[in-house]
Amino acid sequence: MDADYQNMAVLGASPADHVPVGFYGERVLRVHHWSSALFSFAISRPPGFRFRSGEFVMIGLPAPGRPLLRAYSIVSPFYADELEFLSIKVPGGAFTSRLQGIEPDDLILLSSKPAGTLIADALRPGQRLFLLATGTGLAPFLSVARDPDTYEKFEEIILVHCVRYVSDLAYRETLAGLFADDCLVGEQALAQFSYLPTVTRDGFPQRARITHMIERGILAEGSDKELDPVTDRVMLCGSLAMIGECRTLLERRGFAEGSANKPAEYVLERAFAG
């Protein structure tokens, strides 16, 4: 037997489930298809599994031999009883073409060690926190924006989500409702959280790209000032093009990239950005 499968019993799966060492075998609880290009799913959370808001894990599907694995940011807040993820559907994709077909009670492989650089500890204290996302880059910010510590560290939290089509605005009702049903951050979010969706290819009130919003100083509703490294902090997650362009714009304004060992003014998820 392949050494990768020696720890199956410890992780609570049968030998037929093909769960590698260092992974849990968890069951799908629900699946939601937002559009023809986007879906989300929730799985059971292993007892003792811990993560920090903004981190990602490796997700896989059981298969003979070595399973295909992909990094997925955790949508859920750290205190949730389940783990939720957001995914695109890639036509003919080796992984998502199978993943998009999952149903409740199917088995999902979950790595036991979360990681990531989109954490608040990598940022210096500031007044406003901007969460800038394109597409499924929204995922980690749903976790960050439901963390009570985020509201203790920053006076304002502004989430900007840029997509091509209105149908791609996943979690729109939850975000527009300012997490009203969240027992831990609902009251704080009402006073401190703002959601600014923007769509580039459909008719929509806001149609600017994030880079244009930075250049024009309209990242926050009612705001007409430049991002300021003295008071503002930024997290970036999304397409490589967006991240590259935003980094250039931020660094021109005096922002420096931070890390857990050396906090600064902005961070990005390096596992996805290369």
PDB file of C-alpha atoms in Angstrom:
ATOM      1  CA  MET A   1       0.000   0.000   0.000  1.00  0.00           C
ATOM      2  CA  ASP A   2       1.183   3.549  -0.825  1.00  0.00           C
ATOM      3  CA  ALA A   3       2.656   5.248   2.250  1.00  0.00           C
ATOM      4  CA  ASP A   4       0.298   8.184   1.700  1.00  0.00           C
ATOM      5  CA  TYR A   5      -2.605   6.051   2.833  1.00  0.00           C
ATOM      6  CA  GLN A   6      -1.213   4.571   6.040  1.00  0.00           C
ATOM      7  CA  ASN A   7      -3.051   7.047   8.277  1.00  0.00           C
ATOM      8  CA  MET A   8      -6.619   6.453   7.025  1.00  0.00           C
ATOM      9  CA  ALA A   9      -7.952   5.014  10.262  1.00  0.00           C
ATOM     10  CA  VAL A  10      -6.579   7.919  12.290  1.00  0.00           C
ATOM     11  CA  LEU A  11      -8.467  10.408  10.104  1.00  0.00           C
ATOM     12  CA  GLY A  12     -11.722   8.524  10.408  1.00  0.00           C
ATOM     13  CA  ALA A  13     -12.143   7.190   6.867  1.00  0.00           C
ATOM     14  CA  SER A  14     -12.413   3.685   5.493  1.00  0.00           C
ATOM     15  CA  PRO A  15      -9.576   2.266   3.324  1.00  0.00           C
ATOM     16  CA  ALA A  16     -11.804   2.658   0.265  1.00  0.00           C
ATOM     17  CA  ASP A  17     -11.963   6.403   0.849  1.00  0.00           C
ATOM     18  CA  HIS A  18      -8.270   6.928  -0.050  1.00  0.00           C
ATOM     19  CA  VAL A  19      -7.510   9.627   2.528  1.00  0.00           C
ATOM     20  CA  PRO A  20      -3.782  10.565   2.474  1.00  0.00           C
ATOM     21  CA  VAL A  21      -1.635  11.219   5.509  1.00  0.00           C
ATOM     22  CA  GLY A  22      -2.100  14.796   6.738  1.00  0.00           C
ATOM     23  CA  PHE A  23      -5.682  15.039   5.500  1.00  0.00           C
ATOM     24  CA  TYR A  24      -9.120  14.632   6.992  1.00  0.00           C
ATOM     25  CA  GLY A  25     -11.968  12.943   5.182  1.00  0.00           C
ATOM     26  CA  GLU A  26     -14.986  15.248   5.629  1.00  0.00           C
ATOM     27  CA  ARG A  27     -18.530  15.058   4.295  1.00  0.00           C
ATOM     28  CA  VAL A  28     -20.270  17.607   2.069  1.00  0.00           C
ATOM     29  CA  LEU A  29     -23.139  19.279   3.925  1.00  0.00           C
ATOM     30  CA  ARG A  30     -24.564  21.428   1.127  1.00  0.00           C
ATOM     31  CA  VAL A  31     -23.783  22.850  -2.302  1.00  0.00           C
ATOM     32  CA  HIS A  32     -25.018  26.131  -3.787  1.00  0.00           C
ATOM     33  CA  HIS A  33     -24.638  27.029  -7.461  1.00  0.00           C
ATOM     34  CA  TRP A  34     -24.544  30.816  -7.772  1.00  0.00           C
ATOM     35  CA  SER A  35     -24.261  30.828 -11.563  1.00  0.00           C
ATOM     36  CA  SER A  36     -23.033  28.744 -14.480  1.00  0.00           C
ATOM     37  CA  ALA A  37     -19.499  29.760 -13.496  1.00  0.00           C
ATOM     38  CA  LEU A  38     -19.572  29.829  -9.698  1.00  0.00           C
ATOM     39  CA  PHE A  39     -20.562  27.609  -6.779  1.00  0.00           C
ATOM     40  CA  SER A  40     -19.940  27.200  -3.068  1.00  0.00           C
ATOM     41  CA  PHE A  41     -20.009  24.211  -0.762  1.00  0.00           C
ATOM     42  CA  ALA A  42     -19.829  23.489   2.946  1.00  0.00           C
ATOM     43  CA  ILE A  43     -18.256  20.479   4.632  1.00  0.00           C
ATOM     44  CA  SER A  44     -18.141  19.156   8.179  1.00  0.00           C
ATOM     45  CA  ARG A  45     -15.429  20.600  10.395  1.00  0.00           C
ATOM     46  CA  PRO A  46     -13.031  18.168  12.070  1.00  0.00           C
ATOM     47  CA  PRO A  47     -12.904  18.394  15.877  1.00  0.00           C
ATOM     48  CA  GLY A  48      -9.902  20.450  16.886  1.00  0.00           C
ATOM     49  CA  PHE A  49      -9.346  21.970  13.419  1.00  0.00           C
ATOM     50  CA  ARG A  50      -8.266  25.592  13.858  1.00  0.00           C
ATOM     51  CA  PHE A  51      -7.486  28.395  11.430  1.00  0.00           C
ATOM     52  CA  ARG A  52      -7.008  32.146  11.366  1.00  0.00           C
ATOM     53  CA  SER A  53      -9.374  34.402   9.448  1.00  0.00           C
ATOM     54  CA  GLY A  54      -8.096  34.788   5.880  1.00  0.00           C
ATOM     55  CA  GLU A  55      -6.215  31.479   5.677  1.00  0.00           C
ATOM     56  CA  PHE A  56      -6.557  28.737   3.063  1.00  0.00           C
ATOM     57  CA  VAL A  57      -6.369  24.948   3.041  1.00  0.00           C
ATOM     58  CA  MET A  58      -5.774  22.282   0.435  1.00  0.00           C
ATOM     59  CA  ILE A  59      -8.968  20.621  -0.788  1.00  0.00           C
ATOM     60  CA  GLY A  60      -9.122  17.381  -2.751  1.00  0.00           C
ATOM     61  CA  LEU A  61     -11.280  14.534  -3.972  1.00  0.00           C
ATOM     62  CA  PRO A  62     -10.461  10.911  -3.101  1.00  0.00           C
ATOM     63  CA  ALA A  63      -9.080   8.838  -5.956  1.00  0.00           C
ATOM     64  CA  PRO A  64      -6.771   5.864  -6.496  1.00  0.00           C
ATOM     65  CA  GLY A  65      -3.165   6.991  -6.477  1.00  0.00           C
ATOM     66  CA  ARG A  66      -2.425  10.593  -5.608  1.00  0.00           C
ATOM     67  CA  PRO A  67      -5.539  12.781  -5.516  1.00  0.00           C
ATOM     68  CA  LEU A  68      -5.780  16.153  -7.245  1.00  0.00           C
ATOM     69  CA  LEU A  69      -5.509  18.983  -4.732  1.00  0.00           C
ATOM     70  CA  ARG A  70      -6.160  22.705  -4.930  1.00  0.00           C
ATOM     71  CA  ALA A  71      -5.767  25.596  -2.471  1.00  0.00           C
ATOM     72  CA  TYR A  72      -9.061  27.110  -1.317  1.00  0.00           C
ATOM     73  CA  SER A  73      -9.550  30.059   1.014  1.00  0.00           C
ATOM     74  CA  ILE A  74     -11.941  29.422   3.887  1.00  0.00           C
ATOM     75  CA  VAL A  75     -15.161  31.434   3.628  1.00  0.00           C
ATOM     76  CA  SER A  76     -16.362  30.565   7.134  1.00  0.00           C
ATOM     77  CA  PRO A  77     -15.520  32.640  10.204  1.00  0.00           C
ATOM     78  CA  PHE A  78     -13.117  30.910  12.574  1.00  0.00           C
ATOM     79  CA  TYR A  79     -15.904  30.119  15.038  1.00  0.00           C
ATOM     80  CA  ALA A  80     -18.223  28.322  12.573  1.00  0.00           C
ATOM     81  CA  ASP A  81     -19.238  24.693  13.065  1.00  0.00           C
ATOM     82  CA  GLU A  82     -18.658  23.974   9.366  1.00  0.00           C
ATOM     83  CA  LEU A  83     -16.169  24.970   6.673  1.00  0.00           C
ATOM     84  CA  GLU A  84     -17.387  26.721   3.545  1.00  0.00           C
ATOM     85  CA  PHE A  85     -15.551  27.334   0.261  1.00  0.00           C
ATOM     86  CA  LEU A  86     -16.184  29.284  -2.950  1.00  0.00           C
ATOM     87  CA  SER A  87     -15.114  27.927  -6.339  1.00  0.00           C
ATOM     88  CA  ILE A  88     -15.209  28.727 -10.011  1.00  0.00           C
ATOM     89  CA  LYS A  89     -16.253  26.174 -12.615  1.00  0.00           C
ATOM     90  CA  VAL A  90     -13.526  25.673 -15.185  1.00  0.00           C
ATOM     91  CA  PRO A  91     -14.842  24.032 -18.387  1.00  0.00           C
ATOM     92  CA  GLY A  92     -12.838  20.841 -18.816  1.00  0.00           C
ATOM     93  CA  GLY A  93     -10.810  21.579 -15.705  1.00  0.00           C
ATOM     94  CA  ALA A  94      -9.128  18.538 -14.219  1.00  0.00           C
ATOM     95  CA  PHE A  95     -10.290  19.446 -10.705  1.00  0.00           C
ATOM     96  CA  THR A  96     -13.331  21.731 -10.803  1.00  0.00           C
ATOM     97  CA  SER A  97     -15.076  19.694 -13.496  1.00  0.00           C
ATOM     98  CA  ARG A  98     -15.340  16.955 -10.843  1.00  0.00           C
ATOM     99  CA  LEU A  99     -15.719  19.199  -7.807  1.00  0.00           C
ATOM    100  CA  GLN A 100     -18.738  21.065  -9.204  1.00  0.00           C
ATOM    101  CA  GLY A 101     -20.620  17.764  -9.287  1.00  0.00           C
ATOM    102  CA  ILE A 102     -20.349  17.033  -5.561  1.00  0.00           C
ATOM    103  CA  GLU A 103     -23.497  16.388  -3.555  1.00  0.00           C
ATOM    104  CA  PRO A 104     -24.321  16.192   0.162  1.00  0.00           C
ATOM    105  CA  ASP A 105     -22.592  13.308   1.955  1.00  0.00           C
ATOM    106  CA  ASP A 106     -19.812  13.044  -0.659  1.00  0.00           C
ATOM    107  CA  LEU A 107     -16.283  12.817   0.749  1.00  0.00           C
ATOM    108  CA  ILE A 108     -13.890  15.786   0.544  1.00  0.00           C
ATOM    109  CA  LEU A 109     -10.217  15.727   1.485  1.00  0.00           C
ATOM    110  CA  LEU A 110      -9.198  18.561   3.795  1.00  0.00           C
ATOM    111  CA  SER A 111      -5.582  19.297   4.671  1.00  0.00           C
ATOM    112  CA  SER A 112      -4.861  19.434   8.388  1.00  0.00           C
ATOM    113  CA  LYS A 113      -2.602  22.505   8.167  1.00  0.00           C
ATOM    114  CA  PRO A 114      -4.150  25.830   7.099  1.00  0.00           C
ATOM    115  CA  ALA A 115      -1.804  28.570   5.909  1.00  0.00           C
ATOM    116  CA  GLY A 116      -1.823  31.972   4.249  1.00  0.00           C
ATOM    117  CA  THR A 117      -0.682  35.564   4.290  1.00  0.00           C
ATOM    118  CA  LEU A 118      -4.073  37.363   4.329  1.00  0.00           C
ATOM    119  CA  ILE A 119      -4.086  37.787   8.094  1.00  0.00           C
ATOM    120  CA  ALA A 120      -4.624  40.898  10.167  1.00  0.00           C
ATOM    121  CA  ASP A 121      -1.407  40.281  12.117  1.00  0.00           C
ATOM    122  CA  ALA A 122       0.548  41.073   8.934  1.00  0.00           C
ATOM    123  CA  LEU A 123      -0.809  44.641   8.957  1.00  0.00           C
ATOM    124  CA  ARG A 124       0.216  47.566  11.142  1.00  0.00           C
ATOM    125  CA  PRO A 125      -2.577  49.248  13.128  1.00  0.00           C
ATOM    126  CA  GLY A 126      -4.677  51.629  11.047  1.00  0.00           C
ATOM    127  CA  GLN A 127      -8.052  53.327  10.772  1.00  0.00           C
ATOM    128  CA  ARG A 128      -9.561  51.873   7.583  1.00  0.00           C
ATOM    129  CA  LEU A 129      -9.155  48.321   6.257  1.00  0.00           C
ATOM    130  CA  PHE A 130      -9.840  47.831   2.539  1.00  0.00           C
ATOM    131  CA  LEU A 131     -10.572  44.275   1.388  1.00  0.00           C
ATOM    132  CA  LEU A 132     -10.120  44.344  -2.396  1.00  0.00           C
ATOM    133  CA  ALA A 133     -11.296  41.256  -4.284  1.00  0.00           C
ATOM    134  CA  THR A 134     -12.050  40.064  -7.790  1.00  0.00           C
ATOM    135  CA  GLY A 135     -14.073  36.907  -8.453  1.00  0.00           C
ATOM    136  CA  THR A 136     -13.540  34.131  -5.916  1.00  0.00           C
ATOM    137  CA  GLY A 137     -10.917  36.305  -4.216  1.00  0.00           C
ATOM    138  CA  LEU A 138     -13.910  37.329  -2.118  1.00  0.00           C
ATOM    139  CA  ALA A 139     -13.696  34.089  -0.125  1.00  0.00           C
ATOM    140  CA  PRO A 140     -11.084  34.930   2.545  1.00  0.00           C
ATOM    141  CA  PHE A 141     -12.622  38.346   3.148  1.00  0.00           C
ATOM    142  CA  LEU A 142     -15.927  36.809   4.174  1.00  0.00           C
ATOM    143  CA  SER A 143     -13.972  35.232   7.008  1.00  0.00           C
ATOM    144  CA  VAL A 144     -11.971  38.354   7.844  1.00  0.00           C
ATOM    145  CA  ALA A 145     -15.098  40.541   7.862  1.00  0.00           C
ATOM    146  CA  ARG A 146     -16.819  38.228  10.374  1.00  0.00           C
ATOM    147  CA  ASP A 147     -13.962  38.201  12.838  1.00  0.00           C
ATOM    148  CA  PRO A 148     -14.657  40.342  15.942  1.00  0.00           C
ATOM    149  CA  ASP A 149     -10.942  41.178  16.177  1.00  0.00           C
ATOM    150  CA  THR A 150     -11.128  42.919  12.803  1.00  0.00           C
ATOM    151  CA  TYR A 151     -13.596  45.414  14.242  1.00  0.00           C
ATOM    152  CA  GLU A 152     -11.410  45.962  17.280  1.00  0.00           C
ATOM    153  CA  LYS A 153      -8.343  46.697  15.156  1.00  0.00           C
ATOM    154  CA  PHE A 154      -9.965  48.971  12.540  1.00  0.00           C
ATOM    155  CA  GLU A 155     -12.570  51.725  12.698  1.00  0.00           C
ATOM    156  CA  GLU A 156     -13.887  50.982   9.202  1.00  0.00           C
ATOM    157  CA  ILE A 157     -13.866  47.833   7.067  1.00  0.00           C
ATOM    158  CA  ILE A 158     -14.630  48.353   3.355  1.00  0.00           C
ATOM    159  CA  LEU A 159     -15.054  45.299   1.137  1.00  0.00           C
ATOM    160  CA  VAL A 160     -14.864  45.969  -2.620  1.00  0.00           C
ATOM    161  CA  HIS A 161     -15.842  43.033  -4.846  1.00  0.00           C
ATOM    162  CA  CYS A 162     -15.312  43.353  -8.598  1.00  0.00           C
ATOM    163  CA  VAL A 163     -16.822  40.814 -11.023  1.00  0.00           C
ATOM    164  CA  ARG A 164     -17.704  40.663 -14.704  1.00  0.00           C
ATOM    165  CA  TYR A 165     -21.403  39.851 -14.373  1.00  0.00           C
ATOM    166  CA  VAL A 166     -24.058  40.544 -11.752  1.00  0.00           C
ATOM    167  CA  SER A 167     -24.641  36.800 -11.370  1.00  0.00           C
ATOM    168  CA  ASP A 168     -21.065  36.478 -10.089  1.00  0.00           C
ATOM    169  CA  LEU A 169     -21.767  38.613  -7.005  1.00  0.00           C
ATOM    170  CA  ALA A 170     -21.762  35.669  -4.612  1.00  0.00           C
ATOM    171  CA  TYR A 171     -23.029  36.305  -1.079  1.00  0.00           C
ATOM    172  CA  ARG A 172     -24.430  39.648  -2.219  1.00  0.00           C
ATOM    173  CA  GLU A 173     -27.468  39.553   0.086  1.00  0.00           C
ATOM    174  CA  THR A 174     -25.371  38.606   3.109  1.00  0.00           C
ATOM    175  CA  LEU A 175     -22.881  41.387   2.448  1.00  0.00           C
ATOM    176  CA  ALA A 176     -25.480  44.009   1.612  1.00  0.00           C
ATOM    177  CA  GLY A 177     -27.264  43.035   4.827  1.00  0.00           C
ATOM    178  CA  LEU A 178     -24.079  43.811   6.771  1.00  0.00           C
ATOM    179  CA  PHE A 179     -24.009  40.367   8.440  1.00  0.00           C
ATOM    180  CA  ALA A 180     -27.217  41.219  10.295  1.00  0.00           C
ATOM    181  CA  ASP A 181     -27.752  37.583  11.323  1.00  0.00           C
ATOM    182  CA  ASP A 182     -24.247  37.141  12.724  1.00  0.00           C
ATOM    183  CA  CYS A 183     -24.469  36.924  16.500  1.00  0.00           C
ATOM    184  CA  LEU A 184     -20.868  38.029  17.061  1.00  0.00           C
ATOM    185  CA  VAL A 185     -20.301  40.908  14.624  1.00  0.00           C
ATOM    186  CA  GLY A 186     -23.793  41.969  13.536  1.00  0.00           C
ATOM    187  CA  GLU A 187     -23.925  45.130  15.638  1.00  0.00           C
ATOM    188  CA  GLN A 188     -20.341  46.117  14.904  1.00  0.00           C
ATOM    189  CA  ALA A 189     -20.733  45.502  11.171  1.00  0.00           C
ATOM    190  CA  LEU A 190     -23.786  47.758  11.067  1.00  0.00           C
ATOM    191  CA  ALA A 191     -21.633  50.637  12.299  1.00  0.00           C
ATOM    192  CA  GLN A 192     -18.254  49.816  10.747  1.00  0.00           C
ATOM    193  CA  PHE A 193     -18.651  47.613   7.648  1.00  0.00           C
ATOM    194  CA  SER A 194     -19.291  48.747   4.064  1.00  0.00           C
ATOM    195  CA  TYR A 195     -19.863  46.614   0.971  1.00  0.00           C
ATOM    196  CA  LEU A 196     -19.131  48.056  -2.465  1.00  0.00           C
ATOM    197  CA  PRO A 197     -19.825  45.670  -5.379  1.00  0.00           C
ATOM    198  CA  THR A 198     -18.743  46.640  -8.868  1.00  0.00           C
ATOM    199  CA  VAL A 199     -19.529  44.924 -12.184  1.00  0.00           C
ATOM    200  CA  THR A 200     -17.619  45.472 -15.413  1.00  0.00           C
ATOM    201  CA  ARG A 201     -19.737  43.822 -18.139  1.00  0.00           C
ATOM    202  CA  ASP A 202     -23.363  44.202 -17.000  1.00  0.00           C
ATOM    203  CA  GLY A 203     -25.459  47.219 -16.262  1.00  0.00           C
ATOM    204  CA  PHE A 204     -24.852  48.089 -12.621  1.00  0.00           C
ATOM    205  CA  PRO A 205     -24.660  51.242 -10.455  1.00  0.00           C
ATOM    206  CA  GLN A 206     -20.890  50.845 -10.035  1.00  0.00           C
ATOM    207  CA  ARG A 207     -18.987  49.630 -13.112  1.00  0.00           C
ATOM    208  CA  ALA A 208     -15.380  50.625 -12.417  1.00  0.00           C
ATOM    209  CA  ARG A 209     -12.467  48.239 -12.020  1.00  0.00           C
ATOM    210  CA  ILE A 210     -10.711  48.274  -8.667  1.00  0.00           C
ATOM    211  CA  THR A 211      -7.595  49.853 -10.147  1.00  0.00           C
ATOM    212  CA  HIS A 212      -9.688  52.719 -11.540  1.00  0.00           C
ATOM    213  CA  MET A 213     -11.368  53.125  -8.148  1.00  0.00           C
ATOM    214  CA  ILE A 214      -7.967  53.470  -6.488  1.00  0.00           C
ATOM    215  CA  GLU A 215      -6.853  56.030  -9.056  1.00  0.00           C
ATOM    216  CA  ARG A 216     -10.059  58.054  -8.685  1.00  0.00           C
ATOM    217  CA  GLY A 217     -10.217  57.854  -4.896  1.00  0.00           C
ATOM    218  CA  ILE A 218     -13.688  56.231  -4.795  1.00  0.00           C
ATOM    219  CA  LEU A 219     -13.001  53.025  -2.919  1.00  0.00           C
ATOM    220  CA  ALA A 220     -15.374  53.963  -0.108  1.00  0.00           C
ATOM    221  CA  GLU A 221     -18.810  55.473  -0.577  1.00  0.00           C
ATOM    222  CA  GLY A 222     -18.664  59.172   0.125  1.00  0.00           C
ATOM    223  CA  SER A 223     -14.870  59.125  -0.046  1.00  0.00           C
ATOM    224  CA  ASP A 224     -12.931  61.315  -2.431  1.00  0.00           C
ATOM    225  CA  LYS A 225      -9.434  61.039  -1.003  1.00  0.00           C
ATOM    226  CA  GLU A 226      -6.373  59.040  -1.964  1.00  0.00           C
ATOM    227  CA  LEU A 227      -5.455  55.911  -0.070  1.00  0.00           C
ATOM    228  CA  ASP A 228      -3.081  56.958   2.686  1.00  0.00           C
ATOM    229  CA  PRO A 229      -0.432  54.581   4.101  1.00  0.00           C
ATOM    230  CA  VAL A 230      -0.584  56.472   7.401  1.00  0.00           C
ATOM    231  CA  THR A 231      -4.206  55.560   8.079  1.00  0.00           C
ATOM    232  CA  ASP A 232      -5.265  52.903   5.533  1.00  0.00           C
ATOM    233  CA  ARG A 233      -4.520  49.173   5.299  1.00  0.00           C
ATOM    234  CA  VAL A 234      -5.248  46.914   2.323  1.00  0.00           C
ATOM    235  CA  MET A 235      -5.722  43.204   1.649  1.00  0.00           C
ATOM    236  CA  LEU A 236      -5.687  41.955  -1.962  1.00  0.00           C
ATOM    237  CA  CYS A 237      -7.058  38.708  -3.351  1.00  0.00           C
ATOM    238  CA  GLY A 238      -8.122  37.883  -6.901  1.00  0.00           C
ATOM    239  CA  SER A 239      -6.741  37.762 -10.403  1.00  0.00           C
ATOM    240  CA  LEU A 240      -3.010  38.047 -11.007  1.00  0.00           C
ATOM    241  CA  ALA A 241      -3.584  41.102 -13.186  1.00  0.00           C
ATOM    242  CA  MET A 242      -5.550  42.930 -10.504  1.00  0.00           C
ATOM    243  CA  ILE A 243      -3.044  42.118  -7.789  1.00  0.00           C
ATOM    244  CA  GLY A 244      -0.096  43.189  -9.923  1.00  0.00           C
ATOM    245  CA  GLU A 245      -1.686  46.494 -10.908  1.00  0.00           C
ATOM    246  CA  CYS A 246      -2.905  47.228  -7.381  1.00  0.00           C
ATOM    247  CA  ARG A 247       0.529  46.531  -5.907  1.00  0.00           C
ATOM    248  CA  THR A 248       2.033  49.072  -8.275  1.00  0.00           C
ATOM    249  CA  LEU A 249      -0.590  51.684  -7.397  1.00  0.00           C
ATOM    250  CA  LEU A 250      -0.237  51.086  -3.670  1.00  0.00           C
ATOM    251  CA  GLU A 251       3.548  51.173  -3.634  1.00  0.00           C
ATOM    252  CA  ARG A 252       3.545  54.400  -5.621  1.00  0.00           C
ATOM    253  CA  ARG A 253       1.510  55.829  -2.744  1.00  0.00           C
ATOM    254  CA  GLY A 254       4.004  54.661  -0.129  1.00  0.00           C
ATOM    255  CA  PHE A 255       2.432  51.364   0.932  1.00  0.00           C
ATOM    256  CA  ALA A 256       4.751  48.461   1.786  1.00  0.00           C
ATOM    257  CA  GLU A 257       3.870  44.766   1.727  1.00  0.00           C
ATOM    258  CA  GLY A 258       3.568  43.201   5.159  1.00  0.00           C
ATOM    259  CA  SER A 259       4.044  39.751   6.652  1.00  0.00           C
ATOM    260  CA  ALA A 260       3.445  38.123  10.013  1.00  0.00           C
ATOM    261  CA  ASN A 261       7.100  38.760  10.886  1.00  0.00           C
ATOM    262  CA  LYS A 262       7.133  42.307   9.557  1.00  0.00           C
ATOM    263  CA  PRO A 263       3.685  43.968   9.526  1.00  0.00           C
ATOM    264  CA  ALA A 264       3.194  46.811   7.049  1.00  0.00           C
ATOM    265  CA  GLU A 265       0.425  48.520   5.061  1.00  0.00           C
ATOM    266  CA  TYR A 266      -0.859  45.879   2.627  1.00  0.00           C
ATOM    267  CA  VAL A 267      -0.889  42.123   2.150  1.00  0.00           C
ATOM    268  CA  LEU A 268      -1.819  39.680  -0.605  1.00  0.00           C
ATOM    269  CA  GLU A 269      -2.235  35.919  -0.763  1.00  0.00           C
ATOM    270  CA  ARG A 270       1.079  34.707  -2.162  1.00  0.00           C
ATOM    271  CA  ALA A 271      -0.117  31.128  -2.620  1.00  0.00           C
ATOM    272  CA  PHE A 272      -2.430  32.376  -5.402  1.00  0.00           C
ATOM    273  CA  ALA A 273      -0.398  35.323  -6.668  1.00  0.00           C
ATOM    274  CA  GLY A 274       2.810  33.461  -7.440  1.00  0.00           C
TER     275      GLY A 274
END
